[in-house]
Amino acid sequence: MERRAFLNISSLALGTMLLPSFGRAIAAEELLTQVDVKFKKALADTAMTAATQAGASYCDVRVGRYLNQFITTRDLNVENVTNTESAGVGVRVISGGAYGFAATNDMTPDGVAAAARQAVAIAKANAKLQTEPLILAPVKGVGEVAWATPITKDWRTVPIKEKAELLIAANKAGMDGGASFMQSLLFQVNQQKYFASTDGSYIDQDVHRLWVPFFATAVDQKENKFRSRQGLSAPVGMGYEYLDARPEHKLQAAGGVTTLYTKSYDIIEDARLAGKQAKAKLKAKSVEPGKYDLVLSPEHLWLTIHESVGHPTELDRVLGYEANYAGTSFATLDKWQSKKFKYGSDLVNIVADKTTPGSLGAVGYDDEGVKCKNWDIIKDGILVNYQATRDQAHIIGEKESHGCSYADNWANVQFQRMPNVSLKAGARKQTPDDMIKDVKKGIYIVGDGSFSIDQQRYNFQFGGQLFYEIKNGKIGQQLEDVAYQSNTQEFWNACVGICDERDWRMGGSFFDGKGQPPQVSIVSHGAATTRFNGINVINTARKIG
Amino acid sequence: MKFLSQEETKRISDKLLALTKADQCEITINGSRKGNIRYARNAVSTAGLIEDTQLVVSVAFGKKQGTASVNEFDDKSLEKAVRRAEDLARLAPENPEFMPTPTKQEYKASQTFFQKTADIDPEFRAQVAAYSIENSRKNKLVAAGFFTDGAQFTSIANSNGVFGYQTDTGLDFTLTVRTEDGRGSGWVKRSVGDASKFDARAASDVAIEKALRSVDAKALEPGRYTVILEPAATSDVLAYMFNSFDARSADEGRSFLSKKGGGNRMGEKLFDEQVNVWADPWDKDVAVLPWDTGSMLARERQDIIKNGRIANLDYSQYWAKKQGKRAIGTPGNIIMAGTNKSTEELIANTKKGILVTRTWYIRMVDPQSVLLTGLTRDGTFYIENGKIKHPIKNFRFNESPVSMLNNIDEIGKPEILSGDEWQYQLLIPAMKVRDFNFTSLSDAV
């Protein structure tokens, strides 16, 4: 997860309000204007011609227009409404067996041609330092195609007033429920991405994403204690229709402790419950440390999957390209080559998929023009594959790329990023309530909390939002001060049960960070409620001065 | 990119102020030139130069505010920026906590610009990478590093007569060196404003030496240990706490600085009396702009912790007015008093302990007690009878910086640091701290 941006978001509950910067601010009416596809094609052709004339053996061009709107509220006040835009062109080339990249916001033929020539000059300079030439997995040009996130309500057409009123209503519901303070935000994203390459592809994509986090905080000033509960929505690759809550998209958590959501989200209901649950946390029982069987909801487990499977199976980390920043990986090539590295128990099947509808990572084509697909990463508990881009596919003996290339902006170079990485639902029919029936001493965790994992992804610690005691097959009282620690391989091998397809849903991150200079990516992780036996739980309560 | 002068930004600001029909107007103009080189597997992977200039106009009609930005400076673009901001302000809901833009401020210039840093070119960057890569290769090690440098100008102005202009420079270097077999790893970080104080070769050698020394780490049982945290390791932990010095959160009961029954803990002794922390925009080592760009208020030298007592909290303009306090610019640096003792001296004075080079993936577990979790990384060593005895495996810790600053045995020499996770320039010493809580072992190297 992107570090500084994450901290900004996570600190909202503590009163700090900083917005991530995605571009220059623009007026509301400009959000709906589109860049003409003919104009983008002409720019791309100009860049590719200039690059090949300068000596490039390959060139790809990304013409991007990135629009964002953020609305931030605190209690019953709207604090800020910001529209931003970033538009420009990124040109990547290969010359002399090395990459070169240049970007410009000068969207004129002269501007992009100059950028293309600069990219070639950089490639030629880099070629002198190259230890081995680049090998790109082949991609067949797709001609002129288009792809768009299937949305039914475009956030750009919804009046700001309506959106602000929804957030204020959620804050009011949270305070009515028992929260002393509420903060809610609405992040809305539209990426108009045009990709062209000398392979013969001209791909026009219109991508929509949305996220509506909130933070409910209950305070007992007499006892000098405060506790918070964050919203249980997922960031989604959907339109504003996600916020039109529908009854068929609601389900009850195990024991009916709270309401959870699938394809649409009732922020008012969740905020009301959050206010109530944050207040209840003030008097919840502090956990007894020890070994527990953990039953983890998808709203929680997505983050554990992200950190302990998503990141360690990124091929660039495995190879050492992230050694100075995000780290390397324990899932080394020899483990994969052995074909018997037991990453998890037989029940564990993890798939990578950039096509799942509603997911953050869903696009038609990646940022190298590769058509998106799905593939196995862990099959019956065995590590079977990684996540690769065109220049990495040959390393793992594949003839085509996995389509894992992404750049967070036209101005940044594309590189290997995580696709949606998800745990498959269990084959056995089982609901969360069924799963809990034979748990003698356990904890049910809903929602994601604090998270930390080492630089090779062995040792981790996770918190959560809601913790409930499970005693002799029944959900009991609310607990607090819970965090669990484990080792990735031990944890996934302790997986003894996964609920079926009816319980499968996604969580995700808007700010997954990697690279130097750092870039953020977006990714969803699906799971059904899952049980892990004998996991070490610590008590995190501390007294200070 | 054209580096706009003070006269040019003043002229543009005046033009914008004359164009607006709003009740108030704030203008920020900034430009930067940032270069970088990244390398891994003993080869350069990327190198680049990013230039950008931007103008931000923020206007208000009553309590309704709008902001717009452009990166063109012709008259038509300036007018467009003002009209866009005015349009957004008219659309925006009224903010009951809106505060008027400040009146004239005294901005006493600080030494933030160094020509030698501004002159850094691709050859300089390549040479930094070359030192790391060549010396690593000689030692059969693998280098992965990142060097970035930048020169910026910032100008602020408002409709109440405020104007400020200043240039600044900085560079940041991190290097991870690993053994070819992956059994050892060392790291170094350097952040300075003045490139003449940066020695790439010496810095690279620190990471190389740590990598060589860290091979064959032994496992030590988790538990409470005396630790010597090098400045980089200390800063990552302390920065979290300094992010929580907000007066409003404390007064509202949702901070570790909240007082039982209401109010905050200003003046209370929360830390060992050796702990002295302050902010000073004019500090010779970590000078920052003399204003806070967000509020346009002037920064001042201010104590944050004095002899272990809470000396000051951050008050927004709104909260200051509500509580009858004076708002000043939010600190841009955090300076903690140290000594002249080198890390070697701290080690020499230690009977049994652990030396920590770097802390990693730190996250807040409980904001009530500022309990943080994270890990050690890239050079963790066991100390016995004043000497480093052997490398040890990395640990996960669960510890609060509040407890840490109460358990100080000895303080070392401060170093300059900046980071990914905080907005401050830091000048933070190494520290020897007793009873530091390691809760589990990590196999990561």
mmCIF file of C-alpha atoms in Angstrom, chain A residues 1 3-4 6-7 12-16 23-30 74 77-79 81 83 105 122 126 129 131 160 164 181 183 217 219 221-227 307 319-328 413 450-461 485 487 515-517 538 540 542-545, chain B residues 36 38 40-41 43-44 54 67-69 71 84 88 91 93 95-97 137 144-146 174-176 178 187 240 246 248-249 251-256 258-262 265 358 360-369 371 373-375 377 394 396 398 400 402-403 419-422 437 439-445:
data_model
loop_
_atom_site.group_PDB
_atom_site.id
_atom_site.type_symbol
_atom_site.label_atom_id
_atom_site.label_comp_id
_atom_site.label_asym_id
_atom_site.label_seq_id
_atom_site.Cartn_x
_atom_site.Cartn_y
_atom_site.Cartn_z
ATOM 1 C CA MET A 1 0.000 0.000 0.000
ATOM 2 C CA ARG A 3 2.969 4.678 2.258
ATOM 3 C CA ARG A 4 2.505 8.414 2.505
ATOM 4 C CA PHE A 6 -2.027 5.579 3.111
ATOM 5 C CA LEU A 7 -0.910 7.435 6.187
ATOM 6 C CA LEU A 12 -8.196 10.988 8.975
ATOM 7 C CA ALA A 13 -9.762 9.473 12.043
ATOM 8 C CA LEU A 14 -7.254 11.441 14.071
ATOM 9 C CA GLY A 15 -8.209 14.725 12.541
ATOM 10 C CA THR A 16 -5.592 15.279 9.854
ATOM 11 C CA GLY A 23 -3.097 16.595 -10.865
ATOM 12 C CA ARG A 24 -4.202 20.152 -11.359
ATOM 13 C CA ALA A 25 -7.562 21.344 -10.128
ATOM 14 C CA ILE A 26 -10.249 21.957 -12.767
ATOM 15 C CA ALA A 27 -13.763 23.301 -12.923
ATOM 16 C CA ALA A 28 -16.775 21.011 -12.678
ATOM 17 C CA GLU A 29 -18.049 21.387 -16.247
ATOM 18 C CA GLU A 30 -14.707 20.311 -17.686
ATOM 19 C CA ARG A 74 -16.323 16.092 8.885
ATOM 20 C CA ASN A 77 -19.720 19.947 7.483
ATOM 21 C CA VAL A 78 -18.380 19.626 3.959
ATOM 22 C CA GLU A 79 -14.689 20.425 4.261
ATOM 23 C CA VAL A 81 -14.648 19.540 -2.912
ATOM 24 C CA ASN A 83 -11.768 18.317 -9.058
ATOM 25 C CA ASN A 105 2.120 17.614 -21.156
ATOM 26 C CA ILE A 122 17.728 7.929 -23.123
ATOM 27 C CA ASN A 126 20.929 3.205 -21.082
ATOM 28 C CA LEU A 129 24.882 0.167 -19.156
ATOM 29 C CA THR A 131 23.967 -6.122 -18.996
ATOM 30 C CA ILE A 160 -21.984 17.572 -6.032
ATOM 31 C CA ALA A 164 -22.203 15.842 -0.259
ATOM 32 C CA PHE A 181 -16.991 12.175 15.552
ATOM 33 C CA GLN A 183 -15.395 11.736 8.820
ATOM 34 C CA THR A 217 -14.807 7.534 16.479
ATOM 35 C CA VAL A 219 -14.821 8.967 22.836
ATOM 36 C CA GLN A 221 -13.515 11.550 27.993
ATOM 37 C CA LYS A 222 -14.138 10.434 31.581
ATOM 38 C CA GLU A 223 -12.072 7.328 31.020
ATOM 39 C CA ASN A 224 -9.784 9.070 28.491
ATOM 40 C CA LYS A 225 -10.463 6.377 25.929
ATOM 41 C CA PHE A 226 -11.325 6.458 22.247
ATOM 42 C CA ARG A 227 -12.039 3.754 19.713
ATOM 43 C CA GLU A 307 0.485 -8.511 1.572
ATOM 44 C CA LEU A 319 14.302 -10.835 -9.174
ATOM 45 C CA GLY A 320 15.535 -7.993 -6.931
ATOM 46 C CA TYR A 321 14.347 -4.834 -8.679
ATOM 47 C CA GLU A 322 12.552 -3.605 -5.540
ATOM 48 C CA ALA A 323 15.342 -4.597 -3.126
ATOM 49 C CA ASN A 324 16.023 -0.996 -2.061
ATOM 50 C CA TYR A 325 12.416 -0.036 -1.382
ATOM 51 C CA ALA A 326 9.535 -2.490 -1.116
ATOM 52 C CA GLY A 327 11.894 -5.438 -0.689
ATOM 53 C CA THR A 328 12.443 -8.820 -2.272
ATOM 54 C CA VAL A 413 6.804 4.778 -16.886
ATOM 55 C CA SER A 450 -3.261 -2.169 11.003
ATOM 56 C CA PHE A 451 -0.932 -4.205 8.808
ATOM 57 C CA SER A 452 2.780 -4.843 8.627
ATOM 58 C CA ILE A 453 4.960 -7.472 6.936
ATOM 59 C CA ASP A 454 8.694 -7.909 6.540
ATOM 60 C CA GLN A 455 10.612 -7.102 3.373
ATOM 61 C CA GLN A 456 10.611 -10.707 2.161
ATOM 62 C CA ARG A 457 7.001 -11.311 3.223
ATOM 63 C CA TYR A 458 7.503 -13.958 5.891
ATOM 64 C CA ASN A 459 6.530 -12.390 9.225
ATOM 65 C CA PHE A 460 3.317 -10.395 9.418
ATOM 66 C CA GLN A 461 0.940 -8.788 11.912
ATOM 67 C CA GLN A 485 1.091 -12.615 14.024
ATOM 68 C CA ASN A 487 4.586 -16.497 9.024
ATOM 69 C CA GLY A 515 8.803 1.781 -7.288
ATOM 70 C CA GLN A 516 11.273 4.662 -6.977
ATOM 71 C CA PRO A 517 10.083 7.345 -7.626
ATOM 72 C CA ILE A 538 -1.371 -10.863 20.840
ATOM 73 C CA THR A 540 -2.113 -4.766 21.912
ATOM 74 C CA ARG A 542 -0.631 -0.528 26.444
ATOM 75 C CA LYS A 543 -0.485 2.018 29.226
ATOM 76 C CA ILE A 544 1.531 5.156 28.680
ATOM 77 C CA GLY A 545 2.458 7.842 31.237
ATOM 78 C CA ASN B 36 16.853 10.723 -10.237
ATOM 79 C CA ARG B 38 17.566 4.079 -9.874
ATOM 80 C CA ALA B 40 19.216 -2.757 -9.031
ATOM 81 C CA ARG B 41 21.046 -6.014 -9.693
ATOM 82 C CA ALA B 43 22.872 -2.091 -13.156
ATOM 83 C CA VAL B 44 21.029 1.176 -13.721
ATOM 84 C CA GLN B 54 2.375 25.282 -11.267
ATOM 85 C CA THR B 67 -9.289 26.318 -5.881
ATOM 86 C CA ALA B 68 -7.918 26.051 -9.396
ATOM 87 C CA SER B 69 -4.551 25.531 -10.943
ATOM 88 C CA ASN B 71 0.771 25.435 -15.519
ATOM 89 C CA ARG B 84 -12.255 28.536 -12.581
ATOM 90 C CA LEU B 88 -15.830 26.242 -8.030
ATOM 91 C CA LEU B 91 -20.602 25.688 -6.419
ATOM 92 C CA PRO B 93 -21.043 24.308 0.083
ATOM 93 C CA ASN B 95 -17.701 25.639 5.311
ATOM 94 C CA PRO B 96 -18.630 26.793 8.847
ATOM 95 C CA GLU B 97 -14.987 26.345 9.872
ATOM 96 C CA ARG B 137 30.825 -5.878 -7.442
ATOM 97 C CA ALA B 144 20.090 -1.615 -5.409
ATOM 98 C CA GLY B 145 19.860 2.120 -4.869
ATOM 99 C CA PHE B 146 18.018 5.338 -5.564
ATOM 100 C CA THR B 174 19.252 5.200 -0.184
ATOM 101 C CA LEU B 175 21.228 2.066 -0.947
ATOM 102 C CA THR B 176 20.578 -1.573 -0.143
ATOM 103 C CA ARG B 178 22.867 -7.684 -0.516
ATOM 104 C CA TRP B 187 21.523 -0.287 4.040
ATOM 105 C CA TYR B 240 4.546 8.742 13.829
ATOM 106 C CA ASP B 246 -2.646 18.075 16.830
ATOM 107 C CA ARG B 248 -7.844 19.679 18.265
ATOM 108 C CA SER B 249 -7.638 15.857 18.394
ATOM 109 C CA ASP B 251 -8.871 18.482 23.100
ATOM 110 C CA GLU B 252 -11.572 16.313 21.560
ATOM 111 C CA GLY B 253 -10.389 13.239 23.431
ATOM 112 C CA ARG B 254 -8.991 11.248 20.533
ATOM 113 C CA SER B 255 -5.261 11.452 20.922
ATOM 114 C CA PHE B 256 -2.551 10.097 23.200
ATOM 115 C CA SER B 258 -5.879 13.888 25.557
ATOM 116 C CA LYS B 259 -6.402 14.470 29.241
ATOM 117 C CA LYS B 260 -8.725 12.387 31.377
ATOM 118 C CA GLY B 261 -11.932 14.371 31.827
ATOM 119 C CA GLY B 262 -11.251 16.667 28.861
ATOM 120 C CA ARG B 265 -1.747 17.329 28.289
ATOM 121 C CA ARG B 358 16.743 0.468 10.084
ATOM 122 C CA TRP B 360 10.558 -1.068 8.335
ATOM 123 C CA TYR B 361 6.804 -1.149 7.554
ATOM 124 C CA ILE B 362 5.782 0.674 10.693
ATOM 125 C CA ARG B 363 2.051 1.016 11.247
ATOM 126 C CA MET B 364 -0.108 2.358 14.032
ATOM 127 C CA VAL B 365 -1.697 -0.451 16.033
ATOM 128 C CA ASP B 366 -3.356 1.666 18.728
ATOM 129 C CA PRO B 367 -3.514 5.477 18.471
ATOM 130 C CA GLN B 368 -4.580 5.624 22.135
ATOM 131 C CA SER B 369 -1.067 4.647 23.227
ATOM 132 C CA LEU B 371 1.527 1.596 19.864
ATOM 133 C CA THR B 373 4.423 -2.357 15.008
ATOM 134 C CA GLY B 374 7.238 -2.803 12.516
ATOM 135 C CA LEU B 375 10.424 -4.726 11.899
ATOM 136 C CA ARG B 377 15.942 -4.666 8.583
ATOM 137 C CA ASN B 394 15.378 -9.516 12.303
ATOM 138 C CA ARG B 396 9.095 -7.579 14.781
ATOM 139 C CA ASN B 398 5.345 -3.698 19.185
ATOM 140 C CA SER B 400 5.189 2.991 21.655
ATOM 141 C CA VAL B 402 6.124 7.388 24.265
ATOM 142 C CA SER B 403 7.461 4.412 26.239
ATOM 143 C CA GLY B 419 11.521 10.063 4.645
ATOM 144 C CA ASP B 420 8.696 8.529 2.669
ATOM 145 C CA GLU B 421 6.285 8.629 5.559
ATOM 146 C CA TRP B 422 6.512 12.084 7.031
ATOM 147 C CA ASN B 437 9.680 -4.846 23.019
ATOM 148 C CA THR B 439 7.521 -9.724 19.885
ATOM 149 C CA SER B 440 8.528 -12.200 17.165
ATOM 150 C CA LEU B 441 11.301 -13.246 14.801
ATOM 151 C CA SER B 442 11.443 -12.675 11.061
ATOM 152 C CA ASP B 443 13.323 -14.883 8.609
ATOM 153 C CA ALA B 444 13.682 -12.013 6.169
ATOM 154 C CA VAL B 445 17.171 -10.886 5.165
#
